[in-house]
């Protein structure tokens, strides 16, 4: 089945130790998104790629970076995780941009713990 | 800016009860509206959507009607099942950027 896959499902890191979360998709969608979701809060968009075009949200900290080496893969790098970065990180895709392609497809998420 | 407000949960119901989860929105322009559902241990998935005023989205017995005059998109189901226990997110998609804005989510717990 075509899907959005996130690895790992659970990640534990130490304060200040860089960590990378990965997302892959078999949908061949042009757009990939990274969200941060904290308990009882709405998913917060960090950034998205339209093809290779990177779009950073204005309030995303510089500590968060992303890479999209090809259509299928997208990575979230947290350079120096703080305790406040502990959250669920959701990857999503959409076929394109525009009214006929605005449905998003989500992966299961990676829960990040910072010790 | 755009925003979505959902009723706070958890909503706890007995099986076969009627469900309403309220959602109101603020948007510049004329957004598309969505309900996503997140089952335990899984990612969000689209439940239903509506793209213009008075449209009704429906899926799996759930319905929601796009009410422009009250800026609302309330989710309803006539008879809930235990398997409907999940977190439900209301969202809007701005027609300029098509980037969605999500509500905080409402947890639904259905008891046998």
Short mmCIF file of C-alpha atoms in Angstrom, two decimals:
data_model
loop_
_atom_site.label_atom_id
_atom_site.label_comp_id
_atom_site.label_asym_id
_atom_site.label_seq_id
_atom_site.Cartn_x
_atom_site.Cartn_y
_atom_site.Cartn_z
CA UNK A 1 0.00 0.00 0.00
CA UNK A 2 1.18 3.51 -0.75
CA UNK A 3 1.93 5.29 2.47
CA UNK A 4 3.94 7.72 4.56
CA UNK A 5 6.53 6.04 6.78
CA UNK A 6 8.33 7.58 9.72
CA UNK A 7 11.38 6.20 11.48
CA UNK A 8 11.95 5.68 14.25
CA UNK A 9 8.56 5.66 15.97
CA UNK A 10 10.21 6.52 19.28
CA UNK A 11 13.47 8.44 19.69
CA UNK A 12 15.29 9.25 22.90
CA UNK A 13 18.13 11.75 22.84
CA UNK A 14 20.15 13.71 25.34
CA UNK A 15 19.96 17.44 25.89
CA UNK A 16 22.08 19.12 23.22
CA UNK A 17 22.80 15.95 21.22
CA UNK A 18 21.85 16.26 17.53
CA UNK A 19 19.08 14.01 16.31
CA UNK A 20 17.62 13.22 12.89
CA UNK A 21 14.11 12.00 12.18
CA UNK A 22 13.24 10.50 8.82
CA UNK A 23 10.17 10.33 6.63
CA UNK A 24 9.61 8.49 3.37
CA UNK A 25 6.62 8.31 1.05
CA UNK A 26 5.52 6.00 -1.73
CA UNK A 27 2.74 8.34 -2.92
CA UNK A 28 5.03 10.31 -5.27
CA UNK A 29 3.60 13.52 -3.83
CA UNK A 30 5.23 16.85 -4.57
CA UNK A 31 4.75 18.42 -1.15
CA UNK A 32 6.14 17.18 2.17
CA UNK A 33 5.51 18.78 5.57
CA UNK A 34 6.94 18.53 9.08
CA UNK A 35 4.74 19.29 12.07
CA UNK A 36 5.46 19.42 15.80
CA UNK A 37 2.61 18.26 18.03
CA UNK A 38 2.68 18.69 21.79
CA UNK A 39 0.18 17.11 24.13
CA UNK A 40 -3.36 18.50 23.76
CA UNK A 41 -2.23 21.02 21.16
CA UNK A 42 -2.78 21.46 17.46
CA UNK A 43 -0.06 20.24 15.10
CA UNK A 44 2.29 23.17 14.46
CA UNK A 45 3.78 23.45 10.99
CA UNK A 46 7.57 23.78 11.07
CA UNK A 47 8.31 23.83 7.32
CA UNK A 48 7.37 22.26 4.04
CA UNK A 49 8.94 21.40 0.70
CA UNK A 50 7.22 21.95 -2.61
CA UNK A 51 9.39 19.68 -4.73
CA UNK A 52 12.88 21.03 -3.87
CA UNK A 53 11.60 24.46 -2.84
CA UNK A 54 12.02 24.82 0.95
CA UNK A 55 9.48 26.93 2.87
CA UNK A 56 10.25 27.76 6.48
CA UNK A 57 7.56 29.03 8.85
CA UNK A 58 8.50 32.40 10.33
CA UNK A 59 8.44 31.18 13.93
CA UNK A 60 10.34 27.91 13.43
CA UNK A 61 13.51 28.04 15.53
CA UNK A 62 16.88 27.92 13.78
CA UNK A 63 17.58 24.77 15.79
CA UNK A 64 15.30 22.91 13.36
CA UNK A 65 16.56 22.14 9.87
CA UNK A 66 15.30 19.93 7.07
CA UNK A 67 16.63 18.13 4.01
CA UNK A 68 14.85 16.59 1.06
CA UNK A 69 17.41 14.70 -1.04
CA UNK A 70 14.80 13.28 -3.41
CA UNK A 71 11.04 13.05 -3.90
CA UNK A 72 10.62 10.13 -1.54
CA UNK A 73 12.61 11.17 1.51
CA UNK A 74 12.58 14.10 3.90
CA UNK A 75 14.60 14.53 7.11
CA UNK A 76 14.14 16.68 10.19
CA UNK A 77 17.39 17.62 11.95
CA UNK A 78 17.35 19.07 15.44
CA UNK A 79 20.82 20.48 16.00
CA UNK A 80 20.76 20.94 19.78
CA UNK A 81 17.58 19.52 21.30
CA UNK A 82 16.25 21.19 24.40
CA UNK A 83 13.75 19.87 26.90
CA UNK A 84 11.08 21.97 25.21
CA UNK A 85 11.58 20.10 21.94
CA UNK A 86 10.15 16.89 23.36
CA UNK A 87 7.03 16.27 21.26
CA UNK A 88 5.45 14.14 18.55
CA UNK A 89 6.82 14.98 15.11
CA UNK A 90 4.47 14.35 12.22
CA UNK A 91 5.40 14.08 8.57
CA UNK A 92 2.72 14.65 5.95
CA UNK A 93 2.44 14.84 2.19
CA UNK A 94 0.06 16.32 -0.34
CA UNK A 95 -0.12 15.64 -4.04
CA UNK A 96 0.41 19.23 -5.01
CA UNK A 97 -0.61 22.73 -4.02
CA UNK A 98 -4.03 24.02 -4.93
CA UNK A 99 -7.67 23.43 -4.10
CA UNK A 100 -7.93 20.02 -5.69
CA UNK A 101 -4.90 18.65 -3.87
CA UNK A 102 -5.16 20.11 -0.38
CA UNK A 103 -5.76 16.82 1.45
CA UNK A 104 -2.79 15.78 3.56
CA UNK A 105 -1.56 12.23 4.19
CA UNK A 106 0.17 11.68 7.49
CA UNK A 107 2.71 9.24 8.81
CA UNK A 108 2.31 7.67 12.27
CA UNK A 109 4.67 10.17 13.88
CA UNK A 110 7.93 9.97 15.85
CA UNK A 111 7.73 10.63 19.57
CA UNK A 112 10.90 12.42 20.69
CA UNK A 113 12.04 12.32 24.32
CA UNK A 114 14.85 14.62 25.47
CA UNK A 115 16.68 13.61 28.65
CA UNK B 1 -4.68 35.24 10.69
CA UNK B 2 -6.54 31.97 10.36
CA UNK B 3 -7.63 30.00 13.41
CA UNK B 4 -9.75 27.00 14.33
CA UNK B 5 -11.49 26.53 17.68
CA UNK B 6 -12.78 23.15 18.81
CA UNK B 7 -14.70 22.13 21.88
CA UNK B 8 -12.48 20.80 24.66
CA UNK B 9 -12.48 17.13 25.43
CA UNK B 10 -12.58 14.47 26.33
CA UNK B 11 -16.06 13.74 25.11
CA UNK B 12 -17.26 10.54 26.76
CA UNK B 13 -20.28 8.71 25.34
CA UNK B 14 -21.95 5.35 25.54
CA UNK B 15 -22.16 3.21 22.42
CA UNK B 16 -25.04 4.22 20.07
CA UNK B 17 -25.21 7.75 21.50
CA UNK B 18 -25.42 10.84 19.27
CA UNK B 19 -22.18 12.74 18.77
CA UNK B 20 -21.56 16.43 18.13
CA UNK B 21 -18.10 17.99 18.18
CA UNK B 22 -18.23 21.74 17.65
CA UNK B 23 -15.78 23.57 15.40
CA UNK B 24 -15.70 27.25 14.49
CA UNK B 25 -13.16 29.06 12.40
CA UNK B 26 -11.75 32.46 11.54
CA UNK B 27 -10.31 32.97 8.09
CA UNK B 28 -9.64 35.68 5.59
CA UNK B 29 -11.30 34.64 2.39
CA UNK B 30 -13.09 31.42 1.68
CA UNK B 31 -11.33 28.35 3.05
CA UNK B 32 -11.83 24.63 2.55
CA UNK B 33 -12.78 22.81 5.77
CA UNK B 34 -11.71 19.38 6.99
CA UNK B 35 -12.09 16.86 9.77
CA UNK B 36 -9.13 14.58 10.41
CA UNK B 37 -9.13 11.62 12.82
CA UNK B 38 -6.19 10.18 14.75
CA UNK B 39 -6.65 6.67 16.12
CA UNK B 40 -4.38 5.54 18.96
CA UNK B 41 -0.82 4.95 17.77
CA UNK B 42 -1.53 6.15 14.23
CA UNK B 43 -1.12 9.30 12.16
CA UNK B 44 -3.90 11.69 11.22
CA UNK B 45 -6.14 10.66 8.35
CA UNK B 46 -8.76 12.60 6.47
CA UNK B 47 -12.31 11.87 7.64
CA UNK B 48 -14.28 14.32 5.48
CA UNK B 49 -14.04 17.71 3.80
CA UNK B 50 -16.15 20.49 2.33
CA UNK B 51 -15.02 23.19 -0.06
CA UNK B 52 -17.92 25.64 -0.30
CA UNK B 53 -20.80 27.01 1.73
CA UNK B 54 -23.66 24.56 2.47
CA UNK B 55 -21.57 21.61 1.26
CA UNK B 56 -21.95 18.54 3.45
CA UNK B 57 -18.98 16.22 3.87
CA UNK B 58 -19.72 12.67 4.95
CA UNK B 59 -17.82 9.44 5.60
CA UNK B 60 -18.23 6.37 7.84
CA UNK B 61 -21.52 7.74 9.23
CA UNK B 62 -19.95 11.09 10.17
CA UNK B 63 -21.26 14.33 8.67
CA UNK B 64 -20.35 18.02 8.79
CA UNK B 65 -21.91 20.97 6.97
CA UNK B 66 -19.99 24.09 5.91
CA UNK B 67 -21.91 26.99 7.49
CA UNK B 68 -20.49 30.27 6.25
CA UNK B 69 -23.00 32.43 8.13
CA UNK B 70 -21.94 30.98 11.50
CA UNK B 71 -18.34 30.12 10.44
CA UNK B 72 -18.84 26.60 11.73
CA UNK B 73 -18.19 23.01 10.64
CA UNK B 74 -19.60 20.84 13.43
CA UNK B 75 -18.99 17.08 13.27
CA UNK B 76 -21.96 14.77 13.92
CA UNK B 77 -22.68 11.06 14.01
CA UNK B 78 -26.02 9.51 14.81
CA UNK B 79 -24.77 6.40 16.61
CA UNK B 80 -21.18 6.09 17.79
CA UNK B 81 -19.28 2.85 18.21
CA UNK B 82 -16.40 1.90 20.49
CA UNK B 83 -14.18 1.83 17.40
CA UNK B 84 -14.82 5.59 16.91
CA UNK B 85 -12.71 6.35 20.00
CA UNK B 86 -9.99 8.65 18.69
CA UNK B 87 -8.88 12.28 18.57
CA UNK B 88 -10.71 14.44 16.01
CA UNK B 89 -9.09 17.52 14.45
CA UNK B 90 -10.93 20.28 12.65
CA UNK B 91 -8.84 22.13 10.07
CA UNK B 92 -9.08 24.76 7.37
CA UNK B 93 -7.06 25.28 4.24
CA UNK B 94 -6.54 28.82 3.05
CA UNK B 95 -7.14 29.20 -0.67
CA UNK B 96 -4.15 31.47 -0.99
CA UNK B 97 -1.45 29.28 0.53
CA UNK B 98 -3.30 25.91 0.83
CA UNK B 99 -1.38 25.33 4.06
CA UNK B 100 -3.79 23.91 6.66
CA UNK B 101 -4.49 25.34 10.09
CA UNK B 102 -5.49 22.76 12.70
CA UNK B 103 -7.57 22.97 15.84
CA UNK B 104 -6.30 21.49 19.11
CA UNK B 105 -8.19 18.24 18.69
CA UNK B 106 -11.06 16.72 20.65
CA UNK B 107 -10.66 13.31 22.25
CA UNK B 108 -13.69 11.02 21.94
CA UNK B 109 -14.06 8.03 24.28
CA UNK B 110 -16.90 5.62 23.58
CA UNK B 111 -17.81 3.04 26.24
CA UNK B 112 -19.60 -0.24 25.48
#
